[in-house]
Amino acid sequence: MINISQSILVITLLSVLLSLGSTRLTSLVKIMALQGVMVSLTPLFLKDHGSFGSGAIIFFQIMILIKGLLIPGLLYMAVKRIAIKRDIEPFIGYHASILSGLAIILVSVFITNSLRLTLPAGHDIVLITAITTMASGFFLMMARSKAITQVIGYLMLENGIYLIGTALTKHSHTLYVVEFGVLLDLLVGVMIMGIILHNINSAFDDVDTTLLGRLKD
Amino acid sequence: MDTFLLSLTVLFAGGMFALIAHRQFSLMKAGYIAITVAGSLMGLSAIWPTLQGGSPVSFSTTWLHLFTLSFTVDSLSAFFLLPIFAICPLAVLYSFHYMENSEQCGRVAANYFFLNVLVVSMALVASADNLIGFALVWELMSLSSFFLVMYEYQKEATRKAGYIYFIFTHVGALCIFAAFALAYSSTGSYDFASFADMPAKVKAIVFFLALAGFGSKAGIFPMHMWLPHAHPAAPSHISAVMSGVMIKMGIYGIFRLYASLGVTDLIFGEVVLCLGIISGILGVVYAIGNQDLKKLLAYSSVENIGIILIGMGIGMIGVASGNMVMASFAFAGALLHVLNHSIFKTLLFLGAGAVLHKTGGKHLDLLGGLMKKMPTTGKTFLIGSVSISGLPPTNGYVGEFLIYYGAFHGLTLGGSSFLFVMLAIISLAIIGGLAVACFSKVVGMVFLGEPRTEKAATATEAGFSVTLPMIVLAAASIFIGLFPEPFINLVFLGLNGIKSLQLVGPEEVAIVAGNLAFIARLFLAIFLLSVALRKLFYLKKEIVRGATWGCGFTQPTVKIQYTGTSYGMSIVDFFRPFVRIRTSYSGITRIFPGRTTYESRIDDIAEITLMDRIVSPLLYLLGKLRWIQHGHIQLYIGYIIVTIIALLLFI
């Protein structure tokens, strides 16, 4: 029998690997949309879930809307409108990145085991996925040169934090209110990024963040 | 206490009113001034019972459920609150005609708002009763005054002055907070009252740390560098409040600390006395050397802070050696000088502001002859100058005489104390003499002689709101000189809070005060008599008026007058090791000389030392670490990750 929550987590992990290996910005944004939806769905399908009130249902719907539609939509617009060259320009190559992603998964398993937390059944996998997503987010931020990939990396980091929250807390949607605040931060971050991208673009004719090095005194 | 809090609320409301109503410029100014004056009068009525010898009133509230903020108005606080509530409304009134540019209404409103925040925070500093409350309002005071200095922020010099002030005030605050933290870790209590329980060693560290902190606010010599930058940059009524009232909060801090620590070792008094002597003498020397009117007044503030510290130092030595007559009168002189200085320095800054406003120049060599054009400003400025030089029949004389009186009582001491007291008397005399030289220079250059520029020649008297505060302050200055008894009693009441000091009986105070009053009245009588005699003798004679400094020439020029530099340089030259003078002189080579130039400038030795010994090496060292900041976002994120991992592993 197929366990829904596990399949969701597997899809999340795959999306992480895919994002590390993707060569085009548009496809990266699409992957992020998928990942956002998957991550938002995770708490719904975990085993020991109680019943949801109407507030919780609305809450998760908003979550899916923001993570799956609003933020990727904004990113997509940024990619299209500022006519960014569509390829990603990595510091670390795509194959090496995927390899590092696999290594990160192994390390995450190791960390999860060595933490020796008492988790409900099934939650250890959530934790592994969470740590992988977080670390990959960091990796993406460091290994790619474009400003927009930095934001995407940050988005992935946020997804990871959300999953950690899911793994460690008893499920009540009020706990996610904090998470929601982080999400709002992220939304603001994406908007600011839009402005900054525009400025970098008009100043340097490109959105490569290595060009920002010229701004230091 | 309710009246006190109400007055602070009204003052704050005045600031808010200025912000809200800034579009109606004149209405905003008038309303703001009315509310502020009302608030200050309320404040005065609130502290009145305490000034009459009533018991201290206090107020406390909890903040964030964790800290207690408590404020107490005792006699010492009330004495320092007196200048705050009495001087600030005058400065505010002055601003009505001084801030005339209605195009910058928003900025003027912001200036008014921060001015009232400053007044409120100063009042709270003077009444704060525990460490947390004190630290909070101290910081508020520093920040609001920073915004006041930054009024003309488009000017490069103003921004620089603002940042210098910001750095100094925060380094000072750092020292104060360090002292407070040390005190808290030693006593475990936030109250000033528990300071007395500390071990003697901790007391010494706390005292000297806080002395450095309060000293940077008060402008004690090596920490005074922000004063000559910030005062010229700020609008004149702001300089008046900052120099007249705000820097006294540093003195208040030292007084409060001394009272609550209860230290009686000789070393404290000696250090304070030495700092006072250095600040006093070098302050006035730099004042003579500087030709910028407001910069000169700023250095003169350093000098007066020096005089106050000399008084406190003698007082502390008196307490340490058990000579209570000496201690009482020296402390009383220092405290009275706080009030006096806030009166005459405010007067002088307001006068300087009026001159600046009407002539547009603050360099002494661009002014001249203003006594005839601006008679009220000139005469009140003259009274202020007489007062700051410590001459009878004005208030400056009363305060300085009390310090002298205390010091002469200390001549019976033996050993090192005798030396220190002797040194204090000599330096007080030197400071007094140099102050006379300094202010005769200012009055001579600015108000006497002939106008040196077109603008100075066409200047007119300023509006009534500018002259009225100056007249009030000049009158107060002479009033305290002629009737010193109630003020001396006030000072002795304020000193009640210092427990280690046993004050002398009221009979002796009354005798000294009576003699002082007699001398002042005698001087006034002699002065009036000689004026009357002069009038009498010249009654029937023909009087011819010629150009000042005309020297009998038929075609005199304004250039044959003394300049500020030529007047002061011979004195400054004497102090050469402590003052760096740079002159450039093109020289006269031919029999019929062509155009020659002469320029001299004075550099502050403390500033040079700070630049050469601390700032430059630090910049060099930190320049070596520039590679950390390379501009690659990816590596910055790497730094964050490394930090997180390191923290996770090791903590």
mmCIF file of C-alpha atoms in Angstrom, chain A residues 91 138 141-146 150 209-210 212-213 216-217, chain B residues 626-627 629-638 640-641 644:
data_model
loop_
_atom_site.group_PDB
_atom_site.id
_atom_site.type_symbol
_atom_site.label_atom_id
_atom_site.label_comp_id
_atom_site.label_asym_id
_atom_site.label_seq_id
_atom_site.Cartn_x
_atom_site.Cartn_y
_atom_site.Cartn_z
ATOM 1 C CA PHE A 91 29.878 28.310 -9.518
ATOM 2 C CA PHE A 138 22.054 27.112 1.629
ATOM 3 C CA MET A 141 22.499 30.335 -2.301
ATOM 4 C CA MET A 142 26.238 29.824 -2.234
ATOM 5 C CA ALA A 143 26.753 27.975 -5.473
ATOM 6 C CA ARG A 144 24.782 30.126 -7.904
ATOM 7 C CA SER A 145 25.663 33.591 -9.066
ATOM 8 C CA LYS A 146 22.334 35.184 -9.926
ATOM 9 C CA GLN A 150 19.648 33.476 -3.985
ATOM 10 C CA THR A 209 25.698 39.178 -7.980
ATOM 11 C CA THR A 210 29.430 38.947 -8.505
ATOM 12 C CA LEU A 212 27.923 43.656 -6.653
ATOM 13 C CA GLY A 213 31.507 43.219 -5.495
ATOM 14 C CA LYS A 216 32.382 47.654 -1.809
ATOM 15 C CA ASP A 217 34.485 50.563 -0.694
ATOM 16 C CA ARG B 626 39.598 44.656 4.416
ATOM 17 C CA TRP B 627 39.882 41.392 2.517
ATOM 18 C CA GLN B 629 34.747 42.374 2.963
ATOM 19 C CA HIS B 630 35.172 41.313 -0.639
ATOM 20 C CA GLY B 631 31.674 41.889 -1.966
ATOM 21 C CA HIS B 632 30.729 38.292 -2.874
ATOM 22 C CA ILE B 633 27.290 37.506 -1.501
ATOM 23 C CA GLN B 634 27.910 33.787 -1.864
ATOM 24 C CA LEU B 635 30.873 33.906 0.471
ATOM 25 C CA TYR B 636 29.003 36.117 2.931
ATOM 26 C CA ILE B 637 26.380 33.385 3.128
ATOM 27 C CA GLY B 638 29.271 30.989 3.647
ATOM 28 C CA ILE B 640 26.892 32.760 8.109
ATOM 29 C CA ILE B 641 26.868 28.985 7.670
ATOM 30 C CA ILE B 644 26.047 28.660 12.651
#
